[in-house]
Amino acid sequence: MSEIFEPIIVGFTCNWCSYRAADAAGTSRAKYPPNIRLIRLMCSGRLDPTFVFKAFAGGADGVMVAGCHPGDCHYVEQNYKTMRRFKMMQRTLEQLGVEPGRIKLVWASAAEGALLVKQMVEFIDEVRDLGPLNWPKWQAEDGFYAEMDNKAMEEQA
Ligand code: FES
């Protein structure tokens, strides 16, 4: 019997809109699958691309970034920076041989809990179709950790 793959998704939400949308979804009992783990940032513009790559390196199969609609960012135009960074992150993933569809950018106002849930469910299905990423396994197979250990030992000597 084959088991259904349940992807692990890390979701970065901004404090003012998308996190509140997720909260509103919870209070109105709109359910979303437990695959997604939310991390609250003050603004989507605070998302350092290294957070995304660290999530993948730590075992995530997909990363969702959610912020206020363009023009509604509480820090004026930081989500326009998010848009530009998002494109850059997609290109970087592609160059690493990772499907760019493993990262998704969505906009949700505090009143759009149901919309956010819909986008979460769709993204989980899309990542499920892509299959497991297994980035930590690649690193282990490529000797990444062994190399890091050797460097650390050399530094200590
Ligand atoms: S405060 Fe929500 S994207 Fe900036």
mmCIF file of C-alpha atoms and ligand atoms in Angstrom:
data_model
loop_
_atom_site.group_PDB
_atom_site.id
_atom_site.type_symbol
_atom_site.label_atom_id
_atom_site.label_comp_id
_atom_site.label_asym_id
_atom_site.label_seq_id
_atom_site.Cartn_x
_atom_site.Cartn_y
_atom_site.Cartn_z
ATOM 1 C CA MET A 1 0.000 0.000 0.000
ATOM 2 C CA SER A 2 1.496 3.362 -0.993
ATOM 3 C CA GLU A 3 1.263 6.247 1.437
ATOM 4 C CA ILE A 4 0.193 9.729 0.344
ATOM 5 C CA PHE A 5 3.095 12.142 0.550
ATOM 6 C CA GLU A 6 2.364 14.928 3.021
ATOM 7 C CA PRO A 7 4.613 17.902 2.221
ATOM 8 C CA ILE A 8 6.065 20.136 4.904
ATOM 9 C CA ILE A 9 5.418 23.787 4.077
ATOM 10 C CA VAL A 10 6.887 26.776 5.874
ATOM 11 C CA GLY A 11 4.733 29.889 5.569
ATOM 12 C CA PHE A 12 6.157 33.342 6.216
ATOM 13 C CA THR A 13 3.363 35.810 6.975
ATOM 14 C CA CYS A 14 3.436 39.518 7.685
ATOM 15 C CA ASN A 15 2.075 40.717 11.003
ATOM 16 C CA TRP A 16 -0.452 43.194 9.663
ATOM 17 C CA CYS A 17 -2.354 41.379 6.932
ATOM 18 C CA SER A 18 -1.596 37.772 6.122
ATOM 19 C CA TYR A 19 -0.953 36.613 9.708
ATOM 20 C CA ARG A 20 -4.209 38.267 10.730
ATOM 21 C CA ALA A 21 -5.916 36.561 7.779
ATOM 22 C CA ALA A 22 -4.643 33.200 9.060
ATOM 23 C CA ASP A 23 -5.828 34.143 12.546
ATOM 24 C CA ALA A 24 -9.247 35.171 11.206
ATOM 25 C CA ALA A 25 -9.456 31.859 9.348
ATOM 26 C CA GLY A 26 -8.796 30.081 12.632
ATOM 27 C CA THR A 27 -11.409 32.025 14.561
ATOM 28 C CA SER A 28 -14.006 31.490 11.826
ATOM 29 C CA ARG A 29 -13.114 27.767 11.909
ATOM 30 C CA ALA A 30 -11.919 27.671 8.297
ATOM 31 C CA LYS A 31 -9.642 24.657 8.431
ATOM 32 C CA TYR A 32 -6.341 24.349 6.680
ATOM 33 C CA PRO A 33 -4.166 21.253 6.621
ATOM 34 C CA PRO A 34 -1.486 20.913 9.322
ATOM 35 C CA ASN A 35 1.205 20.688 6.598
ATOM 36 C CA ILE A 36 1.857 24.411 6.837
ATOM 37 C CA ARG A 37 3.831 25.938 9.711
ATOM 38 C CA LEU A 38 3.475 29.706 9.921
ATOM 39 C CA ILE A 39 6.235 32.076 10.932
ATOM 40 C CA ARG A 40 5.242 35.672 11.582
ATOM 41 C CA LEU A 41 7.425 38.521 10.370
ATOM 42 C CA MET A 42 6.569 42.182 10.851
ATOM 43 C CA CYS A 43 6.461 42.641 7.072
ATOM 44 C CA SER A 44 6.995 40.441 4.012
ATOM 45 C CA GLY A 45 9.806 42.889 3.197
ATOM 46 C CA ARG A 46 11.635 41.527 6.253
ATOM 47 C CA LEU A 47 11.966 38.178 4.528
ATOM 48 C CA ASP A 48 15.652 37.609 3.990
ATOM 49 C CA PRO A 49 16.122 35.083 1.153
ATOM 50 C CA THR A 50 18.369 33.074 3.475
ATOM 51 C CA PHE A 51 15.260 32.310 5.597
ATOM 52 C CA VAL A 52 13.767 30.559 2.591
ATOM 53 C CA PHE A 53 16.876 28.572 1.727
ATOM 54 C CA LYS A 54 17.336 27.662 5.380
ATOM 55 C CA ALA A 55 13.757 26.343 5.455
ATOM 56 C CA PHE A 56 14.491 24.127 2.444
ATOM 57 C CA ALA A 57 17.824 23.024 3.888
ATOM 58 C CA GLY A 58 16.012 22.155 7.113
ATOM 59 C CA GLY A 59 13.578 19.819 5.368
ATOM 60 C CA ALA A 60 10.735 21.957 3.993
ATOM 61 C CA ASP A 61 9.247 20.788 0.693
ATOM 62 C CA GLY A 62 7.728 24.186 -0.073
ATOM 63 C CA VAL A 63 7.774 27.767 1.190
ATOM 64 C CA MET A 64 4.881 30.210 1.042
ATOM 65 C CA VAL A 65 5.401 33.939 1.477
ATOM 66 C CA ALA A 66 2.298 35.961 2.288
ATOM 67 C CA GLY A 67 2.002 39.712 2.649
ATOM 68 C CA CYS A 68 -0.329 42.666 2.319
ATOM 69 C CA HIS A 69 -1.662 43.518 -1.126
ATOM 70 C CA PRO A 70 0.569 45.842 -3.164
ATOM 71 C CA GLY A 71 -0.166 49.376 -2.017
ATOM 72 C CA ASP A 72 -1.360 48.199 1.416
ATOM 73 C CA CYS A 73 1.983 47.403 3.075
ATOM 74 C CA HIS A 74 2.212 48.985 6.518
ATOM 75 C CA TYR A 75 5.826 49.859 5.772
ATOM 76 C CA VAL A 76 4.881 51.746 2.600
ATOM 77 C CA GLU A 77 6.437 49.778 -0.259
ATOM 78 C CA GLN A 78 8.371 46.928 1.321
ATOM 79 C CA ASN A 79 6.206 44.318 -0.365
ATOM 80 C CA TYR A 80 7.402 45.607 -3.743
ATOM 81 C CA LYS A 81 10.861 44.556 -2.566
ATOM 82 C CA THR A 82 9.365 41.192 -1.657
ATOM 83 C CA MET A 83 8.123 40.835 -5.240
ATOM 84 C CA ARG A 84 11.591 41.487 -6.627
ATOM 85 C CA ARG A 85 13.250 39.158 -4.109
ATOM 86 C CA PHE A 86 10.694 36.484 -4.892
ATOM 87 C CA LYS A 87 11.700 36.448 -8.575
ATOM 88 C CA MET A 88 15.351 36.281 -7.560
ATOM 89 C CA MET A 89 14.648 33.359 -5.193
ATOM 90 C CA GLN A 90 12.783 31.478 -7.922
ATOM 91 C CA ARG A 91 15.713 31.929 -10.307
ATOM 92 C CA THR A 92 18.201 30.824 -7.639
ATOM 93 C CA LEU A 93 16.173 27.701 -6.890
ATOM 94 C CA GLU A 94 16.030 26.888 -10.594
ATOM 95 C CA GLN A 95 19.806 27.198 -10.840
ATOM 96 C CA LEU A 96 20.143 24.803 -7.921
ATOM 97 C CA GLY A 97 17.962 22.295 -9.761
ATOM 98 C CA VAL A 98 14.940 22.855 -7.521
ATOM 99 C CA GLU A 99 11.511 23.421 -9.058
ATOM 100 C CA PRO A 100 10.623 27.153 -8.747
ATOM 101 C CA GLY A 101 7.061 26.038 -7.984
ATOM 102 C CA ARG A 102 8.211 25.074 -4.501
ATOM 103 C CA ILE A 103 7.970 28.712 -3.505
ATOM 104 C CA LYS A 104 4.793 30.766 -3.718
ATOM 105 C CA LEU A 105 4.003 34.426 -3.096
ATOM 106 C CA VAL A 106 0.468 35.385 -2.107
ATOM 107 C CA TRP A 107 -1.281 38.538 -0.965
ATOM 108 C CA ALA A 108 -4.026 38.480 1.649
ATOM 109 C CA SER A 109 -5.620 41.275 3.639
ATOM 110 C CA ALA A 110 -6.668 40.712 7.251
ATOM 111 C CA ALA A 111 -10.230 40.141 6.021
ATOM 112 C CA GLU A 112 -9.251 37.463 3.497
ATOM 113 C CA GLY A 113 -8.889 34.442 5.754
ATOM 114 C CA ALA A 114 -10.897 32.201 3.437
ATOM 115 C CA LEU A 115 -8.824 33.270 0.420
ATOM 116 C CA LEU A 116 -5.578 32.589 2.273
ATOM 117 C CA VAL A 117 -6.793 29.133 3.284
ATOM 118 C CA LYS A 118 -7.734 28.394 -0.340
ATOM 119 C CA GLN A 119 -4.265 29.452 -1.509
ATOM 120 C CA MET A 120 -2.607 27.355 1.205
ATOM 121 C CA VAL A 121 -4.573 24.260 0.233
ATOM 122 C CA GLU A 122 -3.800 24.788 -3.477
ATOM 123 C CA PHE A 123 -0.095 25.228 -2.745
ATOM 124 C CA ILE A 124 0.038 22.101 -0.574
ATOM 125 C CA ASP A 125 -1.516 20.151 -3.487
ATOM 126 C CA GLU A 126 0.978 21.659 -5.954
ATOM 127 C CA VAL A 127 3.936 20.688 -3.746
ATOM 128 C CA ARG A 128 2.422 17.246 -3.167
ATOM 129 C CA ASP A 129 2.425 16.793 -6.955
ATOM 130 C CA LEU A 130 6.109 17.805 -7.096
ATOM 131 C CA GLY A 131 6.995 15.165 -4.494
ATOM 132 C CA PRO A 132 9.480 15.331 -1.617
ATOM 133 C CA LEU A 133 12.441 17.687 -1.945
ATOM 134 C CA ASN A 134 14.844 15.881 0.390
ATOM 135 C CA TRP A 135 17.367 18.727 0.399
ATOM 136 C CA PRO A 136 18.990 17.553 3.673
ATOM 137 C CA LYS A 137 19.511 14.117 2.062
ATOM 138 C CA TRP A 138 21.224 15.676 -0.990
ATOM 139 C CA GLN A 139 23.520 17.617 1.281
ATOM 140 C CA ALA A 140 24.438 14.443 3.133
ATOM 141 C CA GLU A 141 25.009 12.540 -0.121
ATOM 142 C CA ASP A 142 27.076 15.350 -1.618
ATOM 143 C CA GLY A 143 29.318 15.294 1.403
ATOM 144 C CA PHE A 144 28.240 18.796 2.344
ATOM 145 C CA TYR A 145 28.138 18.028 6.049
ATOM 146 C CA ALA A 146 31.372 16.040 5.926
ATOM 147 C CA GLU A 147 33.068 19.014 4.252
ATOM 148 C CA MET A 148 31.714 21.371 6.890
ATOM 149 C CA ASP A 149 32.957 19.031 9.642
ATOM 150 C CA ASN A 150 36.427 18.926 8.060
ATOM 151 C CA LYS A 151 36.548 22.730 7.870
ATOM 152 C CA ALA A 152 35.463 23.046 11.505
ATOM 153 C CA MET A 153 38.146 20.542 12.576
ATOM 154 C CA GLU A 154 40.810 22.377 10.562
ATOM 155 C CA GLU A 155 39.812 25.661 12.212
ATOM 156 C CA GLN A 156 40.073 24.118 15.661
ATOM 157 C CA ALA A 157 43.525 22.583 14.975
HETATM 158 S S1 FES B 1 3.272 44.944 6.409
HETATM 159 FE FE1 FES B 1 2.358 43.345 5.242
HETATM 160 S S2 FES B 1 3.657 43.204 3.538
HETATM 161 FE FE2 FES B 1 4.468 44.869 4.639
#
